[in-house]
Short mmCIF file of C-alpha atoms in Angstrom, two decimals:
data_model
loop_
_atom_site.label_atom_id
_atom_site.label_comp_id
_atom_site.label_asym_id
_atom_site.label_seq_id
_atom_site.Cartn_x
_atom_site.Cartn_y
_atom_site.Cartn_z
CA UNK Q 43 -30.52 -9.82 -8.63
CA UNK Q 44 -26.88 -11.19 -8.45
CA UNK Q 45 -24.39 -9.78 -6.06
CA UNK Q 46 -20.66 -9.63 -7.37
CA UNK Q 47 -18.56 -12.68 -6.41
CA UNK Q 48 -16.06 -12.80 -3.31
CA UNK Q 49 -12.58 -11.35 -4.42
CA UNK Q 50 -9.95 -14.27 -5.39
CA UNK Q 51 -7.28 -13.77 -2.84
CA UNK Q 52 -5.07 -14.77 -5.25
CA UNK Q 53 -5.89 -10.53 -6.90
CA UNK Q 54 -4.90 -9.35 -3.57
CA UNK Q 55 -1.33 -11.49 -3.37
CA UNK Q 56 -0.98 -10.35 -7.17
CA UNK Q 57 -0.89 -6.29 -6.49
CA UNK Q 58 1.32 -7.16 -3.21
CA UNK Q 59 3.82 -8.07 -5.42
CA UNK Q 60 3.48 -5.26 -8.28
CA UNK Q 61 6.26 -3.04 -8.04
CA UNK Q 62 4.10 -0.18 -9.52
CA UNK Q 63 0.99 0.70 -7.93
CA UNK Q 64 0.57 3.99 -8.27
CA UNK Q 65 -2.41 3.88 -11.17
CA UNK Q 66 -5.26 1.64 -10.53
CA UNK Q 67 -5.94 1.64 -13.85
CA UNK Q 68 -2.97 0.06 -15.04
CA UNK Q 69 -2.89 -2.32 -12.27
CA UNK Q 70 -6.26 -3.42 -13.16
CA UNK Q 71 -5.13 -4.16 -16.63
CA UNK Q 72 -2.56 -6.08 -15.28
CA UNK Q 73 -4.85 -8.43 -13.62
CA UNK Q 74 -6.83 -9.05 -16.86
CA UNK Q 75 -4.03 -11.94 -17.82
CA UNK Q 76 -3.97 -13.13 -14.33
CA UNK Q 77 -7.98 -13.64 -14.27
CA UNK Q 78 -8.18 -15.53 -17.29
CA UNK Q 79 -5.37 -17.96 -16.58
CA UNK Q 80 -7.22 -18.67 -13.28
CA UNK Q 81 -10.72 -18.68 -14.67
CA UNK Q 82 -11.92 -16.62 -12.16
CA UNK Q 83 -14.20 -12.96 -12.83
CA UNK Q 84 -11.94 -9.86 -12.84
CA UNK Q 85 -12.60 -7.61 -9.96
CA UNK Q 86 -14.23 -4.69 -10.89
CA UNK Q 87 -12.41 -1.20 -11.19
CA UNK Q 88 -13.86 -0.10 -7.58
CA UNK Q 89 -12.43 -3.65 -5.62
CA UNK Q 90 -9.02 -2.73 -7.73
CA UNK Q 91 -9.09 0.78 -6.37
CA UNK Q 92 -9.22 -0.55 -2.69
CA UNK Q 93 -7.22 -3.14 -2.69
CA UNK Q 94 -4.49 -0.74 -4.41
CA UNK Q 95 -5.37 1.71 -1.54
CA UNK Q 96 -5.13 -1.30 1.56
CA UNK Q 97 -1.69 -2.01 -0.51
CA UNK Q 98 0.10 1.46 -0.33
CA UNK Q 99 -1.04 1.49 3.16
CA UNK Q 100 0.65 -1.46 4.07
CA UNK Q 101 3.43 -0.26 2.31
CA UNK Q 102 3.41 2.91 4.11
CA UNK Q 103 3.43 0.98 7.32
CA UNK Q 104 6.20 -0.74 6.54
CA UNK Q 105 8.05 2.03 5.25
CA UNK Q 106 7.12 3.92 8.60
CA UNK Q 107 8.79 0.90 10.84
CA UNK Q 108 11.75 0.66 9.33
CA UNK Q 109 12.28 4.44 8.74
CA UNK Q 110 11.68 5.17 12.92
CA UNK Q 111 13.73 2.13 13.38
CA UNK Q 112 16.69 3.50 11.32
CA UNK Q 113 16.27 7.13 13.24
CA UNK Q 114 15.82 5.47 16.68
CA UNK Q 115 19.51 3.91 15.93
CA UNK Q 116 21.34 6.43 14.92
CA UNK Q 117 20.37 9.53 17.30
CA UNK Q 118 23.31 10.38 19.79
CA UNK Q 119 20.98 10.95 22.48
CA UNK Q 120 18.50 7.43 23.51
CA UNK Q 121 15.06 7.82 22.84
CA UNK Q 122 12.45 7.52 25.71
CA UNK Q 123 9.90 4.94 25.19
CA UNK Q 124 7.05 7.80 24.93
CA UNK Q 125 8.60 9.27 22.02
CA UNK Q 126 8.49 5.95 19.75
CA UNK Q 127 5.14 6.91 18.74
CA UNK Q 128 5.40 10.37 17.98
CA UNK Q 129 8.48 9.36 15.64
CA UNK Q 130 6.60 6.66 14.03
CA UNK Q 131 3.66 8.42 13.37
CA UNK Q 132 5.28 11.28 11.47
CA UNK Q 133 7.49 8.78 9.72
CA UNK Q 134 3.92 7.35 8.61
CA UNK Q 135 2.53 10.79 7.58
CA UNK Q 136 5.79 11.16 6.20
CA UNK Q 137 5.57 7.59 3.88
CA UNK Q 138 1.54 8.11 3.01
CA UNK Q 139 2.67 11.30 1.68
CA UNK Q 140 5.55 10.03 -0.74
CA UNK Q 141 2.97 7.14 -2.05
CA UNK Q 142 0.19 9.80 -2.33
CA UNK Q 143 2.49 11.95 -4.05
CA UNK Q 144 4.11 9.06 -6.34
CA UNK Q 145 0.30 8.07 -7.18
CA UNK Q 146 -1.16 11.39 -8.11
CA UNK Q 147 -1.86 12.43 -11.64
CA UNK Q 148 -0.02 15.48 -13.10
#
Protein backbone atom coordinates (compact mmCIF):
# COMPACT_ATOMS: atom_id res chain seq x y z
CA UNK A 1 0.00 0.00 0.00
CA UNK A 2 1.48 3.53 -0.68
CA UNK A 3 0.25 6.54 1.16
CA UNK A 4 0.13 9.89 -0.93
CA UNK A 5 3.28 12.04 -0.58
CA UNK A 6 3.61 15.15 1.89
CA UNK A 7 2.20 18.36 0.11
CA UNK A 8 5.14 20.61 -1.53
CA UNK A 9 4.83 23.78 0.39
CA UNK A 10 5.78 25.38 -2.49
CA UNK A 11 1.45 24.37 -3.75
CA UNK A 12 0.45 26.11 -0.67
CA UNK A 13 2.68 29.55 -1.34
CA UNK A 14 1.38 29.10 -5.09
CA UNK A 15 -2.64 29.48 -4.29
CA UNK A 16 -1.56 32.33 -1.61
CA UNK A 17 -0.68 34.25 -4.35
CA UNK A 18 -3.64 33.40 -6.94
CA UNK A 19 -5.77 36.24 -7.23
CA UNK A 20 -8.75 33.91 -8.09
CA UNK A 21 -9.64 31.25 -5.82
CA UNK A 22 -12.95 30.90 -5.93
CA UNK A 23 -13.06 27.35 -8.12
CA UNK A 24 -10.86 24.63 -6.95
CA UNK A 25 -11.03 23.24 -10.04
CA UNK A 26 -9.43 25.82 -11.91
CA UNK A 27 -6.93 26.42 -9.32
CA UNK A 28 -5.96 22.90 -9.49
CA UNK A 29 -5.34 23.22 -13.15
CA UNK A 30 -3.30 25.95 -12.48
CA UNK A 31 -0.93 23.99 -10.45
CA UNK A 32 -0.52 21.33 -13.20
CA UNK A 33 2.39 23.75 -14.86
CA UNK A 34 3.75 24.53 -11.52
CA UNK A 35 4.16 20.61 -10.60
CA UNK A 36 5.89 19.69 -13.58
CA UNK A 37 8.43 22.49 -13.59
CA UNK A 38 9.24 21.39 -10.00
CA UNK A 39 9.10 17.67 -10.59
CA UNK A 40 7.12 17.12 -7.79
CA UNK A 41 3.37 14.88 -7.80
CA UNK A 42 0.34 17.19 -8.19
CA UNK A 43 -1.79 17.26 -5.14
CA UNK A 44 -4.79 15.57 -5.58
CA UNK A 45 -8.24 17.41 -6.13
CA UNK A 46 -9.21 16.83 -2.25
CA UNK A 47 -5.54 18.52 -0.79
CA UNK A 48 -6.47 21.42 -3.57
CA UNK A 49 -9.91 21.77 -2.08
CA UNK A 50 -8.42 22.39 1.47
CA UNK A 51 -5.77 24.25 0.93
CA UNK A 52 -8.18 26.63 -1.25
CA UNK A 53 -10.51 26.48 1.84
CA UNK A 54 -7.36 27.28 4.69
CA UNK A 55 -6.66 30.17 1.89
CA UNK A 56 -10.06 32.07 1.81
CA UNK A 57 -9.97 31.72 5.46
CA UNK A 58 -6.93 33.47 5.87
CA UNK A 59 -8.14 35.84 3.58
CA UNK A 60 -11.23 36.33 5.46
CA UNK A 61 -9.15 36.98 8.52
CA UNK A 62 -7.39 39.44 7.08
CA UNK A 63 -10.17 41.07 5.52
CA UNK A 64 -11.93 40.96 9.07
CA UNK A 65 -8.76 42.97 10.76
CA UNK A 66 -8.51 45.52 8.63
CA UNK A 67 -12.30 46.04 8.09
CA UNK A 68 -12.86 46.39 12.32
CA UNK A 69 -9.75 48.39 12.20
CA UNK A 70 -11.13 50.87 9.60
CA UNK A 71 -14.68 51.01 11.71
CA UNK A 72 -12.87 51.26 15.10
CA UNK A 73 -11.25 54.64 13.49
CA UNK A 74 -13.76 56.30 12.20
CA UNK A 75 -16.78 55.98 14.86
CA UNK A 76 -17.44 59.42 16.67
CA UNK A 77 -17.94 57.76 19.83
CA UNK A 78 -14.44 55.44 21.24
CA UNK A 79 -14.96 51.95 21.36
CA UNK A 80 -14.59 50.03 24.72
CA UNK A 81 -12.10 47.33 24.67
CA UNK A 82 -15.05 44.60 25.15
CA UNK A 83 -16.61 45.53 22.03
CA UNK A 84 -13.40 44.81 19.71
CA UNK A 85 -14.50 41.35 19.51
CA UNK A 86 -17.98 41.56 18.85
CA UNK A 87 -17.00 44.02 15.84
CA UNK A 88 -14.43 41.74 14.58
CA UNK A 89 -16.29 38.79 14.65
CA UNK A 90 -19.20 40.06 12.56
CA UNK A 91 -16.72 41.74 10.27
CA UNK A 92 -15.44 37.97 9.91
CA UNK A 93 -18.95 36.51 9.35
CA UNK A 94 -19.30 39.40 7.30
CA UNK A 95 -15.85 38.55 4.95
CA UNK A 96 -16.51 34.45 5.01
CA UNK A 97 -19.73 35.37 3.59
CA UNK A 98 -18.50 37.61 0.55
CA UNK A 99 -15.75 34.70 -0.28
CA UNK A 100 -18.49 32.03 0.17
CA UNK A 101 -20.66 33.97 -1.93
CA UNK A 102 -17.83 34.95 -4.63
CA UNK A 103 -16.97 31.01 -4.65
CA UNK A 104 -20.37 29.51 -5.11
CA UNK A 105 -21.60 28.09 -8.35
CA UNK A 106 -24.66 29.68 -10.06
Amino acid sequence: MQFAPAVDPRFARAITRMVDIDCHAVVLRALRPLARRIGAPRPCYETVRKLVHLERERRARIAAAIMTTLEITRRRVPVLPEQVPLIYRRRLEEARQRLRCRASPL
